[in-house]
PDB file of C-alpha atoms in Angstrom:
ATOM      1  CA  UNK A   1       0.000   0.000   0.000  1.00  0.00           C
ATOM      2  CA  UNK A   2       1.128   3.804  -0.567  1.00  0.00           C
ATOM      3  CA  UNK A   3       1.429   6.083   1.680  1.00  0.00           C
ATOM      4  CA  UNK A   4       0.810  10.134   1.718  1.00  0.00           C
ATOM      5  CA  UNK A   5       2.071  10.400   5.437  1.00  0.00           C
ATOM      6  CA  UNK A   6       4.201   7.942   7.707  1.00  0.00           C
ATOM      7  CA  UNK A   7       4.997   8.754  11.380  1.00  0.00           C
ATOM      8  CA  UNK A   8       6.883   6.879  13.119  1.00  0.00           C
ATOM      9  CA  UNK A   9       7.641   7.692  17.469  1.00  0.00           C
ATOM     10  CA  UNK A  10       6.862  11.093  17.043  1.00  0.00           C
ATOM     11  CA  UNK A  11       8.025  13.132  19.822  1.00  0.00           C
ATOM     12  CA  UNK A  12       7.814  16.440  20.396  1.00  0.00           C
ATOM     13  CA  UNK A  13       9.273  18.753  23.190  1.00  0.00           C
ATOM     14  CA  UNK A  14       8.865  22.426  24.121  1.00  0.00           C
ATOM     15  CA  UNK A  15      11.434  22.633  27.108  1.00  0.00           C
ATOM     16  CA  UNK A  16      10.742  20.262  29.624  1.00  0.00           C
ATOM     17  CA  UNK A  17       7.393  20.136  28.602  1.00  0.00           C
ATOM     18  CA  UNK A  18       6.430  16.971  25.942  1.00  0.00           C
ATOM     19  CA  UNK A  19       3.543  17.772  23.633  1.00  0.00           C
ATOM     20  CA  UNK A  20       3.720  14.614  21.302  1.00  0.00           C
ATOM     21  CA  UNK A  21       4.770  11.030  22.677  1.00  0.00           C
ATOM     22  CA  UNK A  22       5.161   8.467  20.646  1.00  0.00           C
ATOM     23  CA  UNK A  23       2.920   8.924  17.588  1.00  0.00           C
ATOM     24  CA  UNK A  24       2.595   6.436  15.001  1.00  0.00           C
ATOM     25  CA  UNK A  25       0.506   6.880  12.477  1.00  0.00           C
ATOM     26  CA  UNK A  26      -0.242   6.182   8.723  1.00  0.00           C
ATOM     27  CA  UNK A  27      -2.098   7.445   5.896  1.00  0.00           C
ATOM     28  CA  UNK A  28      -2.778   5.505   3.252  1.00  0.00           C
ATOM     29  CA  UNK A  29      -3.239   7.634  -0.505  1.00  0.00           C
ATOM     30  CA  UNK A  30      -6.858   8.068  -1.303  1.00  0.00           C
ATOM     31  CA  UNK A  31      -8.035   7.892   2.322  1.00  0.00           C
ATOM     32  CA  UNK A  32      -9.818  10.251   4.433  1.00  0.00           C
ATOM     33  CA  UNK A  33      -8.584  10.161   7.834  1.00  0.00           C
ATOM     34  CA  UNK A  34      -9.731  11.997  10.889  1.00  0.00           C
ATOM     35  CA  UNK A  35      -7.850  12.900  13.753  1.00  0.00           C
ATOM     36  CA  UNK A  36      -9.605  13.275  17.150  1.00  0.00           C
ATOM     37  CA  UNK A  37      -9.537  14.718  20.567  1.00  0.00           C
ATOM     38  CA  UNK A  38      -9.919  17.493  23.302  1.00  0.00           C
ATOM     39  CA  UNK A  39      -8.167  20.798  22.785  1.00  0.00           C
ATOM     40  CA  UNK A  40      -4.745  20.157  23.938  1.00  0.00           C
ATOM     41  CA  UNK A  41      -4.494  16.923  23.052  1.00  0.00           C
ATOM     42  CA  UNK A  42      -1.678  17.585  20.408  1.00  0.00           C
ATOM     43  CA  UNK A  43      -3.321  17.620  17.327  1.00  0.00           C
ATOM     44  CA  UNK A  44      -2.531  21.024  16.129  1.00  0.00           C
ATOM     45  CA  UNK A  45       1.259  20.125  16.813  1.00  0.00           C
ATOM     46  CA  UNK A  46       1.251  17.368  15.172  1.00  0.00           C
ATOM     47  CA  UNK A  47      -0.107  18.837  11.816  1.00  0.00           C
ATOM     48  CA  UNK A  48       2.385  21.417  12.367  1.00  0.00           C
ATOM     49  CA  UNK A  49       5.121  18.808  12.404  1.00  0.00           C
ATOM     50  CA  UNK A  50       3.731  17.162   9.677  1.00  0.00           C
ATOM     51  CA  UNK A  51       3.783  21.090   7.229  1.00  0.00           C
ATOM     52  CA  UNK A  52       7.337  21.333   8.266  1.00  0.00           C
ATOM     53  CA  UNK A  53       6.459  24.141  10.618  1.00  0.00           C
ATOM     54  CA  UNK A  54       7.691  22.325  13.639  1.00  0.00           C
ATOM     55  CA  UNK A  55      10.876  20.004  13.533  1.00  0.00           C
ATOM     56  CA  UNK A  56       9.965  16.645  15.926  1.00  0.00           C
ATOM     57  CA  UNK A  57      12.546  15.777  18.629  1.00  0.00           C
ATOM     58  CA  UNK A  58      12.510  12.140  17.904  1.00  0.00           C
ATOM     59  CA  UNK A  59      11.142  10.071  15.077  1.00  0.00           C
ATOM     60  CA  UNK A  60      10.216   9.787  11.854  1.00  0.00           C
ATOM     61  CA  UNK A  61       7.715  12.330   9.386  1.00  0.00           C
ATOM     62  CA  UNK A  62       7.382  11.320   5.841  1.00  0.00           C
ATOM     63  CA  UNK A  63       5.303  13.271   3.642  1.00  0.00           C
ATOM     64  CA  UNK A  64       4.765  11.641   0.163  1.00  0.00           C
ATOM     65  CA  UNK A  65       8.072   9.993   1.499  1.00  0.00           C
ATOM     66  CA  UNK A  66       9.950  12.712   1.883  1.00  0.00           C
ATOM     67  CA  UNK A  67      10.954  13.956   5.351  1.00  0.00           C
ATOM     68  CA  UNK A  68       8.779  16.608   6.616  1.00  0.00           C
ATOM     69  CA  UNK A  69      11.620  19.030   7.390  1.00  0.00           C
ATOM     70  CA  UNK A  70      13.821  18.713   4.951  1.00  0.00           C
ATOM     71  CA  UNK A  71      12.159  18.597   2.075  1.00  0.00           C
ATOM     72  CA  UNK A  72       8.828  21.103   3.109  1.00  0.00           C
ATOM     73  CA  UNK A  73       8.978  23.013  -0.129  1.00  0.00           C
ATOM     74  CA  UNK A  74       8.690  20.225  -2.273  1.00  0.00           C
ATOM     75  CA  UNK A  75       5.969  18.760  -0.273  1.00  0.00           C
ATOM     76  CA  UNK A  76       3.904  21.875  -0.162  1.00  0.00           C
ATOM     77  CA  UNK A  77       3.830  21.793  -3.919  1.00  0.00           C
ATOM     78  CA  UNK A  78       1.449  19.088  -3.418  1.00  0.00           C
ATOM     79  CA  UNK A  79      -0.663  19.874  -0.542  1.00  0.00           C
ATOM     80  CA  UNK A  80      -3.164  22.262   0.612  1.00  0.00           C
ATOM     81  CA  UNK A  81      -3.599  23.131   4.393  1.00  0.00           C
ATOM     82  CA  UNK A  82      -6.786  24.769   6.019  1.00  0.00           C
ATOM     83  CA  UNK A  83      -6.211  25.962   9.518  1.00  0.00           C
ATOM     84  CA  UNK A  84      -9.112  26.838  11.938  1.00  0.00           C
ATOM     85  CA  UNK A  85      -8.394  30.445  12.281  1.00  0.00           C
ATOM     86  CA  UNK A  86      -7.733  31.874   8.975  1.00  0.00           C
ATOM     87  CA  UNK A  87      -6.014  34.949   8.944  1.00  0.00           C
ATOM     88  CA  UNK A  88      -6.199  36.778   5.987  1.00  0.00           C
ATOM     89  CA  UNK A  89      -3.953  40.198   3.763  1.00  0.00           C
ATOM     90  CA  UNK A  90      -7.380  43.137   5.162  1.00  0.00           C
ATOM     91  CA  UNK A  91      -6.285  45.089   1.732  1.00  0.00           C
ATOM     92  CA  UNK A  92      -6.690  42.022  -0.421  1.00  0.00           C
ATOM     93  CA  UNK A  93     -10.218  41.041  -1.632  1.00  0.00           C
ATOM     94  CA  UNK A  94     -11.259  37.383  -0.936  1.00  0.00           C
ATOM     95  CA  UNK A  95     -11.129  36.856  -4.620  1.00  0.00           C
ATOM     96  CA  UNK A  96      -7.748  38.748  -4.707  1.00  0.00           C
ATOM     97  CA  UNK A  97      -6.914  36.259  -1.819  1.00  0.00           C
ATOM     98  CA  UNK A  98      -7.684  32.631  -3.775  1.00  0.00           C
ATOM     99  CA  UNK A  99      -6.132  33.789  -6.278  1.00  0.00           C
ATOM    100  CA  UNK A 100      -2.801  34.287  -5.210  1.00  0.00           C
ATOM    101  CA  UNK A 101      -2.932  30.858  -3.139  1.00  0.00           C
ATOM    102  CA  UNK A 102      -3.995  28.803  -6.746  1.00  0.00           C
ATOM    103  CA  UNK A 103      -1.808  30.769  -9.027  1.00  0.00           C
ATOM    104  CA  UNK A 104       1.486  29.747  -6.479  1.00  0.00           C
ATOM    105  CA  UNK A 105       0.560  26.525  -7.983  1.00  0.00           C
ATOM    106  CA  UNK A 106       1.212  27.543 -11.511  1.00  0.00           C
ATOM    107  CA  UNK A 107      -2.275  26.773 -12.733  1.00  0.00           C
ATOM    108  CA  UNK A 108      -6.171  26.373 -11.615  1.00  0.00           C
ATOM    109  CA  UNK A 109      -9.673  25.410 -12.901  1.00  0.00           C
ATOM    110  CA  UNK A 110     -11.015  28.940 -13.497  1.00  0.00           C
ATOM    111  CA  UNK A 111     -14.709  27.358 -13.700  1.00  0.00           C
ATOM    112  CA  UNK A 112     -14.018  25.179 -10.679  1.00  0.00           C
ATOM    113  CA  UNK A 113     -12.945  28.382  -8.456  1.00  0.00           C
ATOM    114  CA  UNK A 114     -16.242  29.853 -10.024  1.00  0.00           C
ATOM    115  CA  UNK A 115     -18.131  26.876  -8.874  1.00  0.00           C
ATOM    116  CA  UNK A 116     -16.582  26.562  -5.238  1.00  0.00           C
ATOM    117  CA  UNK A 117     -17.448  30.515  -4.531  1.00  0.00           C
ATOM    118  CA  UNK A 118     -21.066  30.609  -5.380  1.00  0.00           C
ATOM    119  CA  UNK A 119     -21.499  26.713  -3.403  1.00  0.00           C
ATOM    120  CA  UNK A 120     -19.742  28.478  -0.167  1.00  0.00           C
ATOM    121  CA  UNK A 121     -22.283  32.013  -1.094  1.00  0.00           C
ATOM    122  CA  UNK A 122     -18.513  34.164  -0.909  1.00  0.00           C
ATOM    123  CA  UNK A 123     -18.665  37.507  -2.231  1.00  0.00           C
ATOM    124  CA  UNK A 124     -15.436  37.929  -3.401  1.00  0.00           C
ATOM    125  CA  UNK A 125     -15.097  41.290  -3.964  1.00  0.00           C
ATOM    126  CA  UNK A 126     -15.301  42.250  -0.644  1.00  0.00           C
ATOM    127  CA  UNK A 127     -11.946  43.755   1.492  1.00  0.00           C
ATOM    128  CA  UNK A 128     -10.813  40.616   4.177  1.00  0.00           C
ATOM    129  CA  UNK A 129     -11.020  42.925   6.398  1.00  0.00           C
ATOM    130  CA  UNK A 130     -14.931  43.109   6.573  1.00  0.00           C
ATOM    131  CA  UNK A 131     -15.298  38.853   6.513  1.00  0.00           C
ATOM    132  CA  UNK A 132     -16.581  37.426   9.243  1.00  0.00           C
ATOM    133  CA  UNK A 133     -14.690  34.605  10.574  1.00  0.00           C
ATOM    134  CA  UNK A 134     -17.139  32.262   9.032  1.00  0.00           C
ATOM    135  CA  UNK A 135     -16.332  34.460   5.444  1.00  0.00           C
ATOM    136  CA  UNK A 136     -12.724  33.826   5.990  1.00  0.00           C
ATOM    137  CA  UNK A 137     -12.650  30.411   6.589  1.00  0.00           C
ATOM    138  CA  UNK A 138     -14.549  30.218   3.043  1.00  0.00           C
ATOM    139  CA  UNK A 139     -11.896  31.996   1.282  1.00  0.00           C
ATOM    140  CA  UNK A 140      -9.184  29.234   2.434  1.00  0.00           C
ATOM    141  CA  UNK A 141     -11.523  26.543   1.489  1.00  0.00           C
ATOM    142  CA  UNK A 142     -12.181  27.632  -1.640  1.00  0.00           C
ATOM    143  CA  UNK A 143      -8.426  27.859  -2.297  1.00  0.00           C
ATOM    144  CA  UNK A 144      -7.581  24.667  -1.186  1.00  0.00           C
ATOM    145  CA  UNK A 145     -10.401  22.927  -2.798  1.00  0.00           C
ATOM    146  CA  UNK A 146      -9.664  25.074  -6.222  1.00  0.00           C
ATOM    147  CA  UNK A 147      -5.925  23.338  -5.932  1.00  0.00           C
ATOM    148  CA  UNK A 148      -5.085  20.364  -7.788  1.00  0.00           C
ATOM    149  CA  UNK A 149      -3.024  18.505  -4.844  1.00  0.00           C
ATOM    150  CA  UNK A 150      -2.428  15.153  -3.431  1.00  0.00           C
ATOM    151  CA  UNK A 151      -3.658  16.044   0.059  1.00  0.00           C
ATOM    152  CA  UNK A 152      -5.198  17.999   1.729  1.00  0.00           C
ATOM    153  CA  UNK A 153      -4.703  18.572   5.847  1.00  0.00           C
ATOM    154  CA  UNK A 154      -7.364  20.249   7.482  1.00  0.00           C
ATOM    155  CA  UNK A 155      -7.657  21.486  11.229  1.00  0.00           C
ATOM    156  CA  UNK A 156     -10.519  22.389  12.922  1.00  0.00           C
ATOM    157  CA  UNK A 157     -11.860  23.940   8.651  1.00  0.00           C
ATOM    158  CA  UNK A 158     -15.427  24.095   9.039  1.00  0.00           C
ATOM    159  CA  UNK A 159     -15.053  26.434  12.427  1.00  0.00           C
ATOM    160  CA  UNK A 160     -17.279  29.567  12.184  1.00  0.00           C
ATOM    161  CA  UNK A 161     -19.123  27.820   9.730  1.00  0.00           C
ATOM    162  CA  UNK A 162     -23.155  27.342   9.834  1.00  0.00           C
ATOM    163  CA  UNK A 163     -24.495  23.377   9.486  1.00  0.00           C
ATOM    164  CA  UNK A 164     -25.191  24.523   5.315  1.00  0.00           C
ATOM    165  CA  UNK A 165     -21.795  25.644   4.406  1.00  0.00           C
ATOM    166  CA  UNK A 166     -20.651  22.335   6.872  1.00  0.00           C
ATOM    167  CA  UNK A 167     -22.643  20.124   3.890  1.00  0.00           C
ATOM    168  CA  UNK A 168     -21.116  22.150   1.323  1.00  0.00           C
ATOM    169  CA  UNK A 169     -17.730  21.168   2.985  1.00  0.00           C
ATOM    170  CA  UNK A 170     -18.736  17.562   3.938  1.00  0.00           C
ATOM    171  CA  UNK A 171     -19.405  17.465  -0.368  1.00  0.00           C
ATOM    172  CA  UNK A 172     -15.871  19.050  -1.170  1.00  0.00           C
ATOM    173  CA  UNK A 173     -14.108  16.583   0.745  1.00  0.00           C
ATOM    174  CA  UNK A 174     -16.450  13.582  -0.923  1.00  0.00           C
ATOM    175  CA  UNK A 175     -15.686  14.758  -4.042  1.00  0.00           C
ATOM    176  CA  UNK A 176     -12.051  15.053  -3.736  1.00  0.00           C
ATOM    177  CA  UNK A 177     -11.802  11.099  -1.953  1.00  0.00           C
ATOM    178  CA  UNK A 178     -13.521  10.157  -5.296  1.00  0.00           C
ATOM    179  CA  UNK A 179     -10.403  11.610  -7.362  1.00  0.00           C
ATOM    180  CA  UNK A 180      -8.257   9.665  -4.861  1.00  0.00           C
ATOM    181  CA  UNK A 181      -6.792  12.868  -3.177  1.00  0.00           C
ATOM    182  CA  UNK A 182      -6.210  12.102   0.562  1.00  0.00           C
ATOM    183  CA  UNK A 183      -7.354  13.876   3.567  1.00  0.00           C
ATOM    184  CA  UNK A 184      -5.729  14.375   6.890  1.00  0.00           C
ATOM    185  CA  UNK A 185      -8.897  16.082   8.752  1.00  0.00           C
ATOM    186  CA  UNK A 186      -8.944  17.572  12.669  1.00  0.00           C
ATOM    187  CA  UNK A 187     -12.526  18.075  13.404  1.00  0.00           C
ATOM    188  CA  UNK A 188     -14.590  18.823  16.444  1.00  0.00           C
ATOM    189  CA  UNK A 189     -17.919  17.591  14.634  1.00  0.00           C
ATOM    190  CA  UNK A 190     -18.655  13.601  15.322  1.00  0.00           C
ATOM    191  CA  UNK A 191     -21.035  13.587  12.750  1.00  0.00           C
ATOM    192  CA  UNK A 192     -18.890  15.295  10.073  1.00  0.00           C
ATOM    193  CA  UNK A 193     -15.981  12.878  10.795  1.00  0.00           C
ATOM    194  CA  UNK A 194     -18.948   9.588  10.543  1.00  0.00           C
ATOM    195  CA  UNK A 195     -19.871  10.851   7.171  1.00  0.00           C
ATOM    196  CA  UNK A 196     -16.553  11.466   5.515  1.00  0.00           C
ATOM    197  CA  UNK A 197     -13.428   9.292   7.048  1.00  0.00           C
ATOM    198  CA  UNK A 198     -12.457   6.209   6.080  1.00  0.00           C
ATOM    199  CA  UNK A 199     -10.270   5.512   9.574  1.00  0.00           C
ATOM    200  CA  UNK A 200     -10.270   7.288  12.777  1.00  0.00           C
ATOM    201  CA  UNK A 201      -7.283   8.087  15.063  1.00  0.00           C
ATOM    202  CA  UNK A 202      -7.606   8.708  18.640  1.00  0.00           C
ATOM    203  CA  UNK A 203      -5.203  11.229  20.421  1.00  0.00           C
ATOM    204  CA  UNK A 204      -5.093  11.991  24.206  1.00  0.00           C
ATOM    205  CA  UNK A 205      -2.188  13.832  25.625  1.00  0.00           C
ATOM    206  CA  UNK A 206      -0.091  13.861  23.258  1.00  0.00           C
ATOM    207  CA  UNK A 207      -0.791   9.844  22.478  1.00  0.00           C
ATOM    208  CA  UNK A 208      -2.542   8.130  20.175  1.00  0.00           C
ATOM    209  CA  UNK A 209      -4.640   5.833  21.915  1.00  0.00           C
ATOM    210  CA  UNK A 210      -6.170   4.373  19.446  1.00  0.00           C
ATOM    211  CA  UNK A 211      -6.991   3.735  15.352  1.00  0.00           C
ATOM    212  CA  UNK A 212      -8.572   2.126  12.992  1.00  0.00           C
ATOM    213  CA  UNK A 213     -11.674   2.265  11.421  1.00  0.00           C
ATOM    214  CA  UNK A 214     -15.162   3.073  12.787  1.00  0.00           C
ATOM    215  CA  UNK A 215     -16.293  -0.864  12.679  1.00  0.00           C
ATOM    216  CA  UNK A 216     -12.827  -1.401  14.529  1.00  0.00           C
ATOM    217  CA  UNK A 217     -13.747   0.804  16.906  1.00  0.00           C
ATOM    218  CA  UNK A 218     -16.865  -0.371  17.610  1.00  0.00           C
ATOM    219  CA  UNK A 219     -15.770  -3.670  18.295  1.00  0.00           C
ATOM    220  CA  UNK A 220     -14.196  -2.618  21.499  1.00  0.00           C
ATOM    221  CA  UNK A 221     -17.492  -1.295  23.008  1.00  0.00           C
ATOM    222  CA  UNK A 222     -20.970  -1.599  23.807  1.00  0.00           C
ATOM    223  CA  UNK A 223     -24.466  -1.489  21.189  1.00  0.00           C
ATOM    224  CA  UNK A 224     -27.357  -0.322  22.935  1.00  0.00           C
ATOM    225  CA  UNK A 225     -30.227  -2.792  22.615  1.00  0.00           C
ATOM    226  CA  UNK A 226     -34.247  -2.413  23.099  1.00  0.00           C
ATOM    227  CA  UNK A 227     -36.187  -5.478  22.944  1.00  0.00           C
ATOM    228  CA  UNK A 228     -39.810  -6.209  23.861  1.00  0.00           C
ATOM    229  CA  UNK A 229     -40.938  -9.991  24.579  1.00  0.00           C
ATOM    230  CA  UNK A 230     -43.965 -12.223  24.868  1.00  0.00           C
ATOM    231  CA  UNK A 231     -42.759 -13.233  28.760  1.00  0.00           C
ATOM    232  CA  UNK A 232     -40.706 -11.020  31.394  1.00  0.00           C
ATOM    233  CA  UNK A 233     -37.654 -11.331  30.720  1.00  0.00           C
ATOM    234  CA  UNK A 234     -35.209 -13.298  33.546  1.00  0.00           C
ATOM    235  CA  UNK A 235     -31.405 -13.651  34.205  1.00  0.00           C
ATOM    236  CA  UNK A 236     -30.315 -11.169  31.794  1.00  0.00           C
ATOM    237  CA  UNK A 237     -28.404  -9.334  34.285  1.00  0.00           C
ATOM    238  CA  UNK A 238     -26.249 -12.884  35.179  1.00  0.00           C
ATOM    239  CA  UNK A 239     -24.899 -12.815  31.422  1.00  0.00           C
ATOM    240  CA  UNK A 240     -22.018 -11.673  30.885  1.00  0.00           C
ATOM    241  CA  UNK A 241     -21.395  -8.648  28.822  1.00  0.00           C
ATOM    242  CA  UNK A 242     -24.829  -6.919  30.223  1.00  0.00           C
ATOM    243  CA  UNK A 243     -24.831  -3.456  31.266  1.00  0.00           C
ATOM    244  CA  UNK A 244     -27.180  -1.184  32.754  1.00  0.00           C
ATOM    245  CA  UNK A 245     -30.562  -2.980  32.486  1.00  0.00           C
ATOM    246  CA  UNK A 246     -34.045  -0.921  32.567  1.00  0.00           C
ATOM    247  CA  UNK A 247     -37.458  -1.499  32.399  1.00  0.00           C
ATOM    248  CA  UNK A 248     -39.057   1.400  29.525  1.00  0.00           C
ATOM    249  CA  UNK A 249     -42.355   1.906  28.352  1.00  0.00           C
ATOM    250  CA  UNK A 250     -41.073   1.117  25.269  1.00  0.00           C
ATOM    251  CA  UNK A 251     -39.219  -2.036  26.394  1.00  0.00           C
ATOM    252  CA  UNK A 252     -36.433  -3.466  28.175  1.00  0.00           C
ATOM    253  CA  UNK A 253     -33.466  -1.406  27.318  1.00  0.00           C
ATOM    254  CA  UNK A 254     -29.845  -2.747  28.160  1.00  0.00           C
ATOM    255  CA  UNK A 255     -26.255  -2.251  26.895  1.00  0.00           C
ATOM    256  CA  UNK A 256     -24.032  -5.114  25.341  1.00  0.00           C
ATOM    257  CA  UNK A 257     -20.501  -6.078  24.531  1.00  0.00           C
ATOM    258  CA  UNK A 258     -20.540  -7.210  21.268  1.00  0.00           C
ATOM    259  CA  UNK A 259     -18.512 -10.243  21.944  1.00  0.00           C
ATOM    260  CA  UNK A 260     -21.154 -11.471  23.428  1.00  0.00           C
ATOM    261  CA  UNK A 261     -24.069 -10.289  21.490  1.00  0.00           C
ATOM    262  CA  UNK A 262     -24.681 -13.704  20.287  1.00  0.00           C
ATOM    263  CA  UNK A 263     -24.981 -15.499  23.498  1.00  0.00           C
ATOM    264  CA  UNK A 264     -27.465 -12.480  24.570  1.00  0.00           C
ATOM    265  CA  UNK A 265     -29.644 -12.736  21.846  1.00  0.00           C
ATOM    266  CA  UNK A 266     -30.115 -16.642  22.442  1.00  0.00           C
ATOM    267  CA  UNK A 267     -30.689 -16.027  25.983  1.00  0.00           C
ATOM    268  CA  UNK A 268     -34.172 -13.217  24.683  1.00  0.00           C
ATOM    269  CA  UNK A 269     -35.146 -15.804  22.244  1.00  0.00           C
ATOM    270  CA  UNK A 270     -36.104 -18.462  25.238  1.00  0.00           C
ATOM    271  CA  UNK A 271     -39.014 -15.377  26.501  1.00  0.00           C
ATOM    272  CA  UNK A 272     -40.446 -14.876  22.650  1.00  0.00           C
ATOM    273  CA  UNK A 273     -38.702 -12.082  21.099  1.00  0.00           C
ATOM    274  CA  UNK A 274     -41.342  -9.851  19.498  1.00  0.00           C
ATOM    275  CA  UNK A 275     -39.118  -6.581  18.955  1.00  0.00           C
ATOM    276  CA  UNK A 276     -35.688  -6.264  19.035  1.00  0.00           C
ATOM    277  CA  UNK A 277     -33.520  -3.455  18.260  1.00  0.00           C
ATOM    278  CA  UNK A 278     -30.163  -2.980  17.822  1.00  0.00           C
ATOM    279  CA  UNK A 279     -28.416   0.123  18.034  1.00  0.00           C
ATOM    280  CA  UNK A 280     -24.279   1.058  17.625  1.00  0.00           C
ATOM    281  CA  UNK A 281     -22.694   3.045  19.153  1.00  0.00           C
ATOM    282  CA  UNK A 282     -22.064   6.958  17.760  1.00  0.00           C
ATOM    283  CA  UNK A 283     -18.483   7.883  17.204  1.00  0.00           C
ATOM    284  CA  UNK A 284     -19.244  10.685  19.981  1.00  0.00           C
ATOM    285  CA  UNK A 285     -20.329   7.643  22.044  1.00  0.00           C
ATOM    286  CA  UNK A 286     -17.183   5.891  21.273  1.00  0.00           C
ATOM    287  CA  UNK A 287     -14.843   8.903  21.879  1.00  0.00           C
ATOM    288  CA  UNK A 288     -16.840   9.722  25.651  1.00  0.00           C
ATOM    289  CA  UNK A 289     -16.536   6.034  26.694  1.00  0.00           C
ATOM    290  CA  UNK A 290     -12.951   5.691  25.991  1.00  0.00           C
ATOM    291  CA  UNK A 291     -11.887   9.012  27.797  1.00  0.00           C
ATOM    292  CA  UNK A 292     -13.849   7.750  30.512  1.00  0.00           C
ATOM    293  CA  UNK A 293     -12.216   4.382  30.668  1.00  0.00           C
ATOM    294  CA  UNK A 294      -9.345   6.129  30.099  1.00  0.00           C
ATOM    295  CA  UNK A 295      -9.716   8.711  32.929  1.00  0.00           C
ATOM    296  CA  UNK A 296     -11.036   5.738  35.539  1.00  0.00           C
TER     297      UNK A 296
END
């Protein structure tokens, strides 16, 4: 398989105090892959390693297999980078603006920067200075997504936007996977990262605690589970792999390990099973029980 981006025990100091430890990670070229976690957790840092902006203390950063310090001019020939706080030239227009980002490039689709303005409603001829935050982070969108690149790396980019422009965004980023571009994406928004990422990494200070992708995930935790029967229902709470058991008026409604779904569902079928539903778990859900496993 090829790679866009290999990191191998990533460290990352400043002074005593160590904001990466560890990280491993790997993109793989046509993939959209989300990075998660609190504020603080190290994300920003380690897209910053990863632009050349930061140099790691230990470990490996390969960048279309090039090393992300060395060689950061070649590899930002062939990426585009959204941060979540755009700040943009208050003289320039927004048009004025995309326009020098594409034409660094050497060439753009005229009619695809046409397109990408009136999707995102940008006036362009308006001073930066007057944009809204929202407004701003349209103008770096646009220009990344009017770029013919390999990948695109993307913290925190729909920020300051409202849940339309967030589908406008969610389609960009579709479109793009279906060329085969990759996508390194830092997002806040659960549902945003369910709709568009093909794998999932998990990052708590400064580690990544976990990856893979969201049906990996889910294998390590718990689907929630309604089911109504002809007869009361008895011994459920021996099994094991049964959580937090309660009596609804619209059923009996229980948690279960999905290791032991199986064994579960035989048990419901002995009391005459005539509703049963079976719910997974959210990525939000996934991302709250871990930090709370984590944190017991």
């Amino acid at each position: 398989m090829n790679y866009n981006v290999e990191v191998t025990n990533l460290d990352k100091h400043f002074g005593k105090f160590q904001a990466l430890k560890g990280v491993n990670l790997q993109i793989a070229e046509g993939e959209v892959f989300a990075y998660i976690g609190p504020n603080g957790a190290g994300k920003s840092t380690t897209i910053r390693v990863l632009l050349g902006i930061l140099q790691a203390s230990r470990g490996e950063v390969k960048v279309f297999g090039m090393d992300a310090w060395k060689d950061a001019v070649e590899i930002h020939k062939r990426i585009a980078y959204v941060p979540g706080d755009v700040n943009l030239w208050p003289n320039l227009t927004g048009g004025e603006v995309i326009d020098l980002f594409v034409n660094l490039r050497g060439k753009h689709d005229k009619a695809l920067r046409a397109r990408l303005i009136k999707d995102f409603n940008l006036d362009p001829t308006k001073k930066c200075r007057t944009y809204s935050k929202g407004n701003r982070q349209k103008v770096a969108l646009v220009a990344a997504f009017a770029s013919d690149v390999d990948l695109y790396i993307l913290d925190e980019p729909t920020s300051g936007l409202d849940p339309l422009m967030e589908q406008v965004f969610q389609a960009c980023v579709l479109e793009q996977k279906r060329k085969g571009k990759g996508v390194f994406l830092s997002s806040h928004i659960m549902s945003e990262v369910e709709r568009l990422c093909d794998r999932v990494g998990i990052i708590r200070d400064g580690e990544v605690v976990q990856t893979g992708t969201l049906d990996d995930l889910r294998h390590l935790t718990r689907y929630a589970m309604t089911v109504v029967t002809e007869r009361t229902v008895e011994g459920l709470g021996a099994l094991q792999g049964v959580h937090d058991i309660a009596n609804e008026a619209y059923g009996l409604h229980f948690y279960v390990d999905t290791a032991h779904m199986g064994a579960v569902v035989n048990h419901l079928n002995g009391f005459g099973i005539k509703k049963l539903e079976s719910v997974p778990p959210s990525l939000e859900e996934l991302f709250m029980q871990h930090y709370r496993r984590e944190s017991a």
